[in-house]
XYZ file of C-alpha atoms in Angstrom:
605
model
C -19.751 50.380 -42.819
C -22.393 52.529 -43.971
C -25.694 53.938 -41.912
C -27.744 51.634 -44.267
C -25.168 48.215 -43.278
C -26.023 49.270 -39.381
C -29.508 49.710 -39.964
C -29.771 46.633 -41.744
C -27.841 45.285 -38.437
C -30.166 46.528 -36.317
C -33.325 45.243 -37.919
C -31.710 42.060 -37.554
C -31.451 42.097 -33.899
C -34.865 43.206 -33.749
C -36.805 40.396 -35.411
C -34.561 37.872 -34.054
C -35.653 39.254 -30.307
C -39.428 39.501 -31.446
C -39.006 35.673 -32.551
C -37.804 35.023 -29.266
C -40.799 35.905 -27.646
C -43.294 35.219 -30.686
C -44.907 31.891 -28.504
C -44.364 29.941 -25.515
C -43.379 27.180 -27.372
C -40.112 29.335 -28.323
C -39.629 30.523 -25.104
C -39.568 27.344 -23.357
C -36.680 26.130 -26.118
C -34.825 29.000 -25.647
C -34.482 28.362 -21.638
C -33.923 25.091 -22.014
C -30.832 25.470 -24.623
C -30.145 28.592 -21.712
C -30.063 25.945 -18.795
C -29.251 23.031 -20.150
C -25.213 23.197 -20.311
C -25.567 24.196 -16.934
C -26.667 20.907 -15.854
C -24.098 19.396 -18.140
C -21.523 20.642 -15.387
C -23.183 20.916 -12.292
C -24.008 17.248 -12.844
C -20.469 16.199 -13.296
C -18.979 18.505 -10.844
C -21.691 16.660 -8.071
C -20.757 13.470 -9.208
C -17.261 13.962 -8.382
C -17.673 15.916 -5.683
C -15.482 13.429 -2.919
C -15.085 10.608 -5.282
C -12.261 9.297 -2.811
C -14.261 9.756 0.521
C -17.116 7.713 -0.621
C -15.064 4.792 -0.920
C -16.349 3.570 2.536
C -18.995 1.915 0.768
C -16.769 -0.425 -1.575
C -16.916 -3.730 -0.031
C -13.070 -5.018 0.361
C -12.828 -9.021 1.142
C -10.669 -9.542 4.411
C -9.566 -13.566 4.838
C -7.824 -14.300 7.360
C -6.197 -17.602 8.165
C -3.489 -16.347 10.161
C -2.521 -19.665 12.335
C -0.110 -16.748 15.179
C 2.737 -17.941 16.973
C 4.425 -17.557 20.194
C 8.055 -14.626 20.388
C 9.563 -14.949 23.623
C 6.813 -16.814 25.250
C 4.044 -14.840 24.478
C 1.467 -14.989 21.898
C 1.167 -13.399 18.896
C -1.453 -13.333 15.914
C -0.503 -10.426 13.401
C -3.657 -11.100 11.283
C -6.021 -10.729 14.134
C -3.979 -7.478 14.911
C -4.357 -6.545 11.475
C -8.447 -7.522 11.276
C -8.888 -4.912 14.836
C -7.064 -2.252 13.139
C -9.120 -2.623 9.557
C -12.520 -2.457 12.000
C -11.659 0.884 12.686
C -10.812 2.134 9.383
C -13.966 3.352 7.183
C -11.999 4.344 4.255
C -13.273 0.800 2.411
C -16.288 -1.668 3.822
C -14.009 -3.910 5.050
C -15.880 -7.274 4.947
C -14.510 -10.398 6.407
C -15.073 -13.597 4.446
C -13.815 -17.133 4.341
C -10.935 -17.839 1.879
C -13.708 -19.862 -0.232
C -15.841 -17.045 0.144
C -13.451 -14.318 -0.569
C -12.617 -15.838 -4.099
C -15.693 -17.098 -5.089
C -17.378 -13.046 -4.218
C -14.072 -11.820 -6.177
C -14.835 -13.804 -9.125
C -18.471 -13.453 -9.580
C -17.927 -9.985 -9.396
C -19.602 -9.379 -5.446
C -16.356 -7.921 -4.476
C -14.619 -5.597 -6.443
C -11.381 -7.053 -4.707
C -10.144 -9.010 -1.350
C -6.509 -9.865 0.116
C -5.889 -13.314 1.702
C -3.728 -13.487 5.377
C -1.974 -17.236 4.923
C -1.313 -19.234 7.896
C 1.901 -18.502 8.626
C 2.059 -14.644 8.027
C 2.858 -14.375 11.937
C 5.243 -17.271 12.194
C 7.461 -15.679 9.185
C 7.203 -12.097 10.858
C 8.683 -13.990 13.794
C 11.232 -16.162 11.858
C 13.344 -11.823 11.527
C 14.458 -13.055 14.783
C 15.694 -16.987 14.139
C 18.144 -18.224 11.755
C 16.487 -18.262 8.729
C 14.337 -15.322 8.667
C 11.475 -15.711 5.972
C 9.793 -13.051 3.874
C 5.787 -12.430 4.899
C 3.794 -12.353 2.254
C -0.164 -11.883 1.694
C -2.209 -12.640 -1.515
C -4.383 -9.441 -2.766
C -7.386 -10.906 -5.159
C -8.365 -8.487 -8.038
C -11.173 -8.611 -10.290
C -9.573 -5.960 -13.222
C -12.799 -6.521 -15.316
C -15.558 -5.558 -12.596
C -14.707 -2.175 -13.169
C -11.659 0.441 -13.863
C -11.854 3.177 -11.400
C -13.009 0.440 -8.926
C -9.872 -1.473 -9.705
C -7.341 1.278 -8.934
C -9.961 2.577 -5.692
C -9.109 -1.536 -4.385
C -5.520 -0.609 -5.077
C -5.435 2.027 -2.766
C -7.212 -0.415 -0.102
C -4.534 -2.752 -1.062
C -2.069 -0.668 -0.072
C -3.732 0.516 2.905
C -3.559 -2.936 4.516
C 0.192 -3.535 3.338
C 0.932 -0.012 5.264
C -0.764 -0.952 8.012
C 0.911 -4.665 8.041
C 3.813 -3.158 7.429
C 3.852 -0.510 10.541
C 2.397 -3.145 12.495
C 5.609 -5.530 12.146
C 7.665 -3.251 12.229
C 6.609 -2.156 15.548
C 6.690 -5.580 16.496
C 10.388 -6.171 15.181
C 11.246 -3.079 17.211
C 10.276 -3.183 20.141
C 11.901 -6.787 20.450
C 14.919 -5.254 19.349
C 14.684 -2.509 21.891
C 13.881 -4.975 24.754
C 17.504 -6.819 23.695
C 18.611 -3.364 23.332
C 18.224 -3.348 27.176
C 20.063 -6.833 27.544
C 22.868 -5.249 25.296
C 22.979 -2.016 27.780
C 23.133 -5.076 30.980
C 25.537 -6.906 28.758
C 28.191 -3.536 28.235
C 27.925 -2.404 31.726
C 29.002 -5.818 32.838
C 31.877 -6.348 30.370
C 32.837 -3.071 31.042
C 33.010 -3.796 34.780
C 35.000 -6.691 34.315
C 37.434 -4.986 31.610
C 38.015 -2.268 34.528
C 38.531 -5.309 36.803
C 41.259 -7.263 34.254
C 43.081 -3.743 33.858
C 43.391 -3.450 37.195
C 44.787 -6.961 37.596
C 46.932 -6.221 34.452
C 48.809 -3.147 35.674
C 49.091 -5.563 39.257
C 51.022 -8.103 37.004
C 53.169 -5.273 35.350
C 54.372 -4.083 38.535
C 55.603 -7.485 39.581
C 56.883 -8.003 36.389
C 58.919 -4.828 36.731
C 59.848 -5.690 40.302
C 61.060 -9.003 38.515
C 62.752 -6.806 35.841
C 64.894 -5.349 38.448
C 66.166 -8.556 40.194
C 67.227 -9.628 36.677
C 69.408 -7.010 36.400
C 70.744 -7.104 39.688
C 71.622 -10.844 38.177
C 73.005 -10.278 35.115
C 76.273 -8.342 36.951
C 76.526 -11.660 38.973
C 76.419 -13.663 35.522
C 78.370 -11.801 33.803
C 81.324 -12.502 36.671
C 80.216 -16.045 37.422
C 80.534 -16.678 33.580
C 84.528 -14.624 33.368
C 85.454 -17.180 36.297
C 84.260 -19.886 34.064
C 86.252 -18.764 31.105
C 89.507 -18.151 33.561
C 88.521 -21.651 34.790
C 88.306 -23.211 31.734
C 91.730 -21.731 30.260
C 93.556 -23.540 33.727
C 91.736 -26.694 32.738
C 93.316 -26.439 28.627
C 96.268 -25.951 29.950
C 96.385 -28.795 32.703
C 94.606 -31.461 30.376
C 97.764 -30.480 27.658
C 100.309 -31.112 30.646
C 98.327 -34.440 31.088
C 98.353 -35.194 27.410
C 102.606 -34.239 27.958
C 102.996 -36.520 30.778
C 100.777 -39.538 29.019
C 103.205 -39.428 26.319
C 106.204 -39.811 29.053
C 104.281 -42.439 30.798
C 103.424 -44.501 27.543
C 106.946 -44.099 26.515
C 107.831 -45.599 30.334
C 105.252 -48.131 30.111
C 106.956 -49.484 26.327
C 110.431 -49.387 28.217
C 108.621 -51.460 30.944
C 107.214 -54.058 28.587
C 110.589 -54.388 26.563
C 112.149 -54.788 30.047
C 109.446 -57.690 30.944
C 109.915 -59.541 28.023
C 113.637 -59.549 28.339
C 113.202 -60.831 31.528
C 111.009 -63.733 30.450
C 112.569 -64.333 27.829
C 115.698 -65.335 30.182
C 113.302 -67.037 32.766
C 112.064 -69.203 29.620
C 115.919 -69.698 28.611
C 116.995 -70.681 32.601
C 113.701 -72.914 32.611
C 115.297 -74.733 29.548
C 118.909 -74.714 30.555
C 118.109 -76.171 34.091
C 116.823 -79.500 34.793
C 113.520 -78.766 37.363
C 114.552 -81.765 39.154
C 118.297 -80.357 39.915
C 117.238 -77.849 41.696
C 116.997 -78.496 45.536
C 113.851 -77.884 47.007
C 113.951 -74.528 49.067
C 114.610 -70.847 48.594
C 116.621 -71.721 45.042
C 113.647 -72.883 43.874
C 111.414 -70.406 44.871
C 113.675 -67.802 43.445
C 113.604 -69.373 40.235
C 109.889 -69.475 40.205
C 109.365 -65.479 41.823
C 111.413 -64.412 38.703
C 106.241 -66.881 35.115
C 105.456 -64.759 37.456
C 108.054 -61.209 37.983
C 108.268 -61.104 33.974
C 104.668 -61.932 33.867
C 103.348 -58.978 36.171
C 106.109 -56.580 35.066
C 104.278 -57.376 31.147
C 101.017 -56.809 33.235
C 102.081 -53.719 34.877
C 103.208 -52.505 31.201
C 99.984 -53.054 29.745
C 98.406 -51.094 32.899
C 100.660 -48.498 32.033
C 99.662 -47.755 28.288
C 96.210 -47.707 29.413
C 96.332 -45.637 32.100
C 98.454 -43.067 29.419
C 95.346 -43.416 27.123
C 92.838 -42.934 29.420
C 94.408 -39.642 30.821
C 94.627 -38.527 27.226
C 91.194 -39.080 26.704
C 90.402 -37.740 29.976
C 92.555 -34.294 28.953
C 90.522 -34.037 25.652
C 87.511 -34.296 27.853
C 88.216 -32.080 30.106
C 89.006 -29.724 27.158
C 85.713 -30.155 25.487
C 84.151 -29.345 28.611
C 86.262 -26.642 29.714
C 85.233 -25.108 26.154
C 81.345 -26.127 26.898
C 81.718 -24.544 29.969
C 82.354 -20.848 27.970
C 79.734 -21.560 25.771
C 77.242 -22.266 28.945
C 79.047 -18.998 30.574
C 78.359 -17.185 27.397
C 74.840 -17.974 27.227
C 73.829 -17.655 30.146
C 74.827 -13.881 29.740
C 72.535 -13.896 27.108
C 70.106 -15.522 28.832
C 70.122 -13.126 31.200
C 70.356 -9.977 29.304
C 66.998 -11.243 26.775
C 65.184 -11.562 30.488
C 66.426 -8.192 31.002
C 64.760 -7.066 27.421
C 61.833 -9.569 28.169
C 60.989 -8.195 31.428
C 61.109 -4.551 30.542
C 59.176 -5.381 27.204
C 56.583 -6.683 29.506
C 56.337 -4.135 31.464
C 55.515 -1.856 28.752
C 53.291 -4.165 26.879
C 50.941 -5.019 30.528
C 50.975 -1.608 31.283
C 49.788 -0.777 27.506
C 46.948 -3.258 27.413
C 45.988 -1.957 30.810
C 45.488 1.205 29.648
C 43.511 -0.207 26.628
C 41.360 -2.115 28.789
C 40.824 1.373 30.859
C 40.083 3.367 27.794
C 37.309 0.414 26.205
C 35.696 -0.098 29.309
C 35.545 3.441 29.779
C 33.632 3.382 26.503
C 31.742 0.589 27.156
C 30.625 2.214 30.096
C 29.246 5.191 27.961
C 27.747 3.324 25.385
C 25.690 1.514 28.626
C 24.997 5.019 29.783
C 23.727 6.272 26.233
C 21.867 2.943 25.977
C 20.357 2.808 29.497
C 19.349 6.392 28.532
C 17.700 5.168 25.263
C 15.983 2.183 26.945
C 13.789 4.055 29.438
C 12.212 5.367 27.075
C 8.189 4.852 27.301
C 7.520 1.682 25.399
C 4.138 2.707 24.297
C 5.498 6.395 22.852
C 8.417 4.205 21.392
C 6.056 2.170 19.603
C 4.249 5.222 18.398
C 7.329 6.109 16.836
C 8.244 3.035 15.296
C 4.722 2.991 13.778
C 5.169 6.436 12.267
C 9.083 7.429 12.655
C 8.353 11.049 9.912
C 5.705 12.571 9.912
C 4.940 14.437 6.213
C 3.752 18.332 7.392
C 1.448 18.882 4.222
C 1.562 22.277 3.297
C -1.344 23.237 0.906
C -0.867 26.280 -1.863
C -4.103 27.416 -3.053
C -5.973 25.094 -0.991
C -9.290 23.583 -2.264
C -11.750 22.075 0.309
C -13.359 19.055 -2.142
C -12.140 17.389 -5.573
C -15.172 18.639 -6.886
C -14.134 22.124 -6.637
C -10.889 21.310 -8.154
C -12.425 19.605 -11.673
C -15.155 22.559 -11.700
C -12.896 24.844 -14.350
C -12.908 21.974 -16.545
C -16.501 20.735 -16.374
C -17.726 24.726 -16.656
C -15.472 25.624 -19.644
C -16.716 22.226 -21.247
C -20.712 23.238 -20.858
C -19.875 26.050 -22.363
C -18.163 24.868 -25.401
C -21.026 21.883 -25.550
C -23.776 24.700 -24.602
C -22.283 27.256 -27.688
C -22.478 23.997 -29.928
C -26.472 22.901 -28.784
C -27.121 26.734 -29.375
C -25.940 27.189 -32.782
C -27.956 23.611 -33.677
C -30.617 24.627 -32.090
C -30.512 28.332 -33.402
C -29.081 27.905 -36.829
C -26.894 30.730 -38.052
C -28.771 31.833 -41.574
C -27.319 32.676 -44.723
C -27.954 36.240 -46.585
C -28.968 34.439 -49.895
C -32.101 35.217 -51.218
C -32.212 38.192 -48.189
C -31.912 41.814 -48.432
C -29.352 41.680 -46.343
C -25.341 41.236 -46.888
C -23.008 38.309 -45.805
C -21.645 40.957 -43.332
C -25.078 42.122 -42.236
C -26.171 38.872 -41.829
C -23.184 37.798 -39.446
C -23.104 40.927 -37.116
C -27.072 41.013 -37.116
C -27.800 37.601 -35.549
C -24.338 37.176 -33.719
C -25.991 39.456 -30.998
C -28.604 37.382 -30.389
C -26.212 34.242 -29.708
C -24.047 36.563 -26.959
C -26.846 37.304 -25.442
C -27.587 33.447 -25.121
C -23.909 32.584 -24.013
C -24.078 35.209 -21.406
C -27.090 34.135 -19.736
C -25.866 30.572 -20.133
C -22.573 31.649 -18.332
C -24.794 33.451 -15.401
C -27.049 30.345 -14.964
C -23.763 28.009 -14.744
C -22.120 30.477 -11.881
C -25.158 30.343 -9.590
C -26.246 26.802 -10.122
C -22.159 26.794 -9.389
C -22.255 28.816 -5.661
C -25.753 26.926 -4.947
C -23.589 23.895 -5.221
C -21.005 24.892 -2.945
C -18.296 24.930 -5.263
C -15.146 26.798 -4.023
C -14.911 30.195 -5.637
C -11.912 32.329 -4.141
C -12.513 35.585 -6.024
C -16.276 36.119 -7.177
C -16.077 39.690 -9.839
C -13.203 37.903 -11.167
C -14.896 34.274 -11.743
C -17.772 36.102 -12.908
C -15.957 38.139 -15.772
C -13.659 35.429 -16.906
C -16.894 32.712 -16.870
C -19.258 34.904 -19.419
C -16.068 36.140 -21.556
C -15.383 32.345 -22.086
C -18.868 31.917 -22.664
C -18.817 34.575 -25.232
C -15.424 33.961 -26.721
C -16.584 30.093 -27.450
C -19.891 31.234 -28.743
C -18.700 33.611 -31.444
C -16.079 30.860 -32.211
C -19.375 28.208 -32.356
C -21.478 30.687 -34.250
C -18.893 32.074 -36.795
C -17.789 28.148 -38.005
C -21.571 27.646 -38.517
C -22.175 30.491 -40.354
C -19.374 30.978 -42.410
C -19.198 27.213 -43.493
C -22.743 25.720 -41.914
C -22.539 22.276 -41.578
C -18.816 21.791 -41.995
C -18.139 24.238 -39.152
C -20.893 21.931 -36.811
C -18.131 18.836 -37.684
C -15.229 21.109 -36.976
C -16.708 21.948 -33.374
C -17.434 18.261 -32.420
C -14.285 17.251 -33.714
C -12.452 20.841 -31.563
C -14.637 19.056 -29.265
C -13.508 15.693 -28.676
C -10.063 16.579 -29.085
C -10.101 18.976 -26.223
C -11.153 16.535 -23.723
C -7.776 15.477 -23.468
C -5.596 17.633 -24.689
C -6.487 20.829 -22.537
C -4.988 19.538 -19.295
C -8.236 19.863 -17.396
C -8.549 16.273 -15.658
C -5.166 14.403 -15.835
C -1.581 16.393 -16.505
C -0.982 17.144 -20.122
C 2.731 15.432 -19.502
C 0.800 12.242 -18.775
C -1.273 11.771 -21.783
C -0.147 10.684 -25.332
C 2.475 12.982 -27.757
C -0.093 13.541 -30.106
C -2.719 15.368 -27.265
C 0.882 17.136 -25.882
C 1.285 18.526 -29.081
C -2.429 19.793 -29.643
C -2.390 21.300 -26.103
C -0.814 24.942 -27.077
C -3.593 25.176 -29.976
C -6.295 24.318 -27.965
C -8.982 27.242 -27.199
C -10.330 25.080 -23.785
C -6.488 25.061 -22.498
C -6.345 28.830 -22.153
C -10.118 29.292 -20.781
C -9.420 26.552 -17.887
C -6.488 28.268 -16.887
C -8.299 31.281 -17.100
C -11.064 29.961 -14.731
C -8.888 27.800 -12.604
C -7.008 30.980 -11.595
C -10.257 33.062 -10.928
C -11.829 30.524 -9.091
C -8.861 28.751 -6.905
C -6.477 31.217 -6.727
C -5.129 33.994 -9.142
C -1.576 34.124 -10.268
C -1.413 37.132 -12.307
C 1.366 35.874 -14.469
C -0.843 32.839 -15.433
C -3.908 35.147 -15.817
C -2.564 37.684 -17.951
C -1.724 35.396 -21.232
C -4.487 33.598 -20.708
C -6.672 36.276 -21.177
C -5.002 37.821 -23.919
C -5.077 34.675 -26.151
C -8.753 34.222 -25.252
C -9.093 37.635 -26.299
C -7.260 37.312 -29.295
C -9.355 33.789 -30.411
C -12.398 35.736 -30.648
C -11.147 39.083 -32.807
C -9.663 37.227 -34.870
C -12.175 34.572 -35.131
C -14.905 37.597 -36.282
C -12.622 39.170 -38.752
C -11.889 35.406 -40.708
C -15.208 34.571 -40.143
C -16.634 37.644 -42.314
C -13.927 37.463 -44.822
C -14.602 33.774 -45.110
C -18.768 34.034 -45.257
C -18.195 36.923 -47.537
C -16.575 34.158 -50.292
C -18.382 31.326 -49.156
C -22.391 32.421 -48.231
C -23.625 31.093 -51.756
C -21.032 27.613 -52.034
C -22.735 27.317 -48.025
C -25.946 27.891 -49.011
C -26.073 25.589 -51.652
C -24.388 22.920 -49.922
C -27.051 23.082 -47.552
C -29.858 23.176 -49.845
C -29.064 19.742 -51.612
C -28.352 18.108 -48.269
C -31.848 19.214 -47.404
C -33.604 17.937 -50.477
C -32.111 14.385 -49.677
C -34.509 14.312 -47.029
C -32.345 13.296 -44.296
C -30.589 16.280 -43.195
């Protein structure tokens, strides 16, 4: 570059300056295109200043038709519990309606939203503690269309009166439960009493029983003799009931002899009554003789048959005396038995009372703790324990580069966005010109008025940080927000001016199209993880991604390692955005130029 090509420069900047000033008319242009991005953010960063702590005036439909119910003889109305606590909360205009009213208001559009308390919200809170426990519910009314931000602002309100329902019951659930926690503690201190008591009376019966124990075996020597006398016994009887059975035999033998004797005998009585006439014989002591002799035979017979059953019977008597003599071991040997299992049994129940007497010790021992622990527990304050129930964890928020107001925290986007929108107004307003039909060269051309348009981004950028601190908006490190706002200012004009210049009105469609794009995918509002692959993908190519991090550090909180990058690509944008602009506007002034001529003969461009 020769001294003519910087000369040529210079002039440039020279008339372009005179121009500036050449008539109010032109000055008043130029500080509106100075002052207008400004506005572009300052407006936006007002408007969402506290967009969540102005929510007090959304008007949020309360119904409540809550019929209450009695728990352990006292009344209790959870919705009229819930409609104090909602009084005192400002976070929505909490408006309480009739059912009819609440849906009608929801459905014209009056309220953005409303939640209805049924009749028996208290009476199922109450039913945790019956038999068949039933799930409270409550209807929340939504009108999606009225409005989309309004829609997920009633959400939150929603969920504020769930959390509060929600703490509320469960405050109510628990503090019943600790008052039976107390009859529990009364209940365990009792049966641990009385389990002290029984093992007392336990280890009492397993002393007698081993005072019993002891008797028993005293008793089992006397047994065991009693029952060796029996068996001695019973041997004398086997052998006495076989000399029975012995002299039976002899005596049934006797007894035939007998009876063949008798029946001799009458046999010669019956012959002598034949042979002898009855009326021969004289009456006296002949007679009678003869006669002594149907009845001698007769009762010797008799005495026979006596015999043979008395034989019998002393046989059967023998075998019975046998069978009993050998019953009579049997009773001897179990009695032994007997005696020693009472032996076993008494000594096993000794150990088994004086076991369960120490269990009973060692559980009411630990019922009596478990009291202790509990009676601890249950004098606790009730109102402190209801504190806790209503908020058992607390969540200690710990802020990292804390920012007072959401406005403050959306101000790096809405800046860096004037400034891209106040580079584009700028180089429409102030249209880059082409060398053809100048003196001057495409290169001439492009440095030459390109100092003119970073003069205008500067002052734009000093405009947007004042109107910025007038607003209040949270700056942690001034020099450095200063610095980083104008060299974004700058950066995005030369980008603005050198895609006008080089390629005129194709370069103003490239910037609203950069433009559009970059609302999304820069990160600036809502995560870049959140929003669609396409944007996700854009994000890294983006120039707005790497000037809001730039300003978002400056302005919040400066991480170096964020900064640093940042900068450099921002840096980097605008070198090498000069050196393709001039190779490109060296190629394509004329093609530009005449592309612009015959859109300006059609009269509508």
């Amino acid at each position: 570059m020769g001294s003519k090509d910087i000369g040529n420069i210079v002039e440039i900047i020279k008339n372009d300056f005179k121009s500036a000033f050449s008539n109010p008319i032109v000055i008043i242009v130029l500080v509106a295109i100075i002052i207008l991005p400004s506005l572009y953010a300052l407006l936006n960063i007002q408007a969402c200043w506290d967009p969540y702590g102005n929510t007090g005036n959304v008007e949020f439909a309360i119904a409540n038709l809550d019929n209450g119910t009695t728990m352990e003889g006292k009344k209790l109305n959870i919705g009229n519990e819930l409609v104090k606590d909602l009084k005192k909360n400002d976070k929505f205009k909490w408006t309480f309606v009739t059912e009819d009213e609440l849906r009608d208001g929801v459905y014209e559009g009056k309220y953005y939203a409303g939640i209805v308390i049924p009749k028996n919200l208290s009476e199922n809170v109450v039913s945790i503690t019956k038999d068949n426990p039933k799930q409270a519910k409550l209807e929340y009314v939504v009108n999606v269309k009225s409005n989309p931000v309004a829609t997920k602002l009633t959400d939150t309100g929603a969920n504020t009166v769930y959390t509060t329902l929600n703490a509320k019951i469960i405050q109510v659930i628990n503090l019943a439960a600790y008052g039976k926690l107390g009859e529990l503690q009364e209940g365990l201190a009792s049966g641990a009493g009385q389990l002290a008591s029984g093992g007392s009376q336990l280890q009492a019966g397993a002393s007698q029983v081993s005072d019993g124990a002891g008797q028993v075996a005293s008793g089992v020597g006397q047994v065991q003799d009693g029952a060796s006398q029996v068996k001695q016994g019973s041997s004398g009887v086997q052998q006495g009931a076989s000399q029975v059975k012995q002299g039976s035999s002899g005596v049934q033998q006797g007894a035939d002899d007998v009876k063949q004797g008798a029946s001799q005998v009458q046999q010669g009585s019956e012959e002598l009554d034949s042979a002898i006439d009855p009326s021969l014989i004289p009456e006296g002591p002949v007679k009678e003789y003869v006669s002594s002799n149907s009845e001698l035979a007769k009762g010797t017979s008799q005495l026979a048959d006596g015999a043979v059953q008395l034989a019998d019977g002393s046989v059967q008597l023998a075998d019975g005396s046998i069978q009993l003599a050998d019953g009579s071991v049997q009773v001897a040997d179990g009695s032994v038995q007997l005696a020693e299992g009472s032996l076993s049994l008494a000594a096993g129940a000794q150990l088994l009372g004086n076991a369960a007497a120490q269990a009973l010790f060692t559980a009411a021992g630990s019922l009596g703790s478990t009291a202790d622990q509990l009676s601890a527990l249950t004098g606790i304050n009730e109102t402190l324990l209801g504190d806790y129930f209503f908020s058992p964890i607390k969540l200690d928020r710990h802020e990292v580069f804390s920012v007072p107001d959401y406005g403050s925290n959306v101000s790096p986007f809405y800046i860096v966005l004037s400034m891209w929108v106040g580079a584009l107004i700028t180089c429409v307003m102030i249209e880059p010109k082409s060398s053809v039909g100048t003196k001057y060269s495409p290169f001439e051309m492009y440095a030459g008025k390109l100092i003119l348009y970073v003069v205008m981004s500067i002052l734009q950028a000093c405009v947007t940080i004042t109107g910025a601190h007038l607003l209040g908006v949270h700056i942690d490190n001034y020099p450095l927000f200063i610095f980083s706002a104008i060299l974004v200012s700058m950066v995005f004009m030369i980008l603005m001016y050198s895609l006008i210049s080089a390629i005129g009105t194709v370069g103003k469609g490239v910037a609203v199209v950069l433009l559009v794009l970059q609302i999304s995918a820069t990160g600036g509002i809502y995560p870049i993880q959140i929003m669609h692959q396409f944007f996700q993908t854009l994000y890294p190519y983006m120039p707005m991604t790497y000037a809001i991090k730039l300003l978002r550090e400056a302005q919040l909180g400066v991480v170096w390692s964020n900064y640093w990058p940042a900068l450099a690509i921002l840096l980097a944008i605008g070198i090498l955005t000069v050196v393709v602009s001039v190779a490109i506007k060296e190629k394509a002034d004329k093609p530009s130029k005449y592309f612009e001529d015959k859109l300006e003969e059609s009269g509508l461009f």
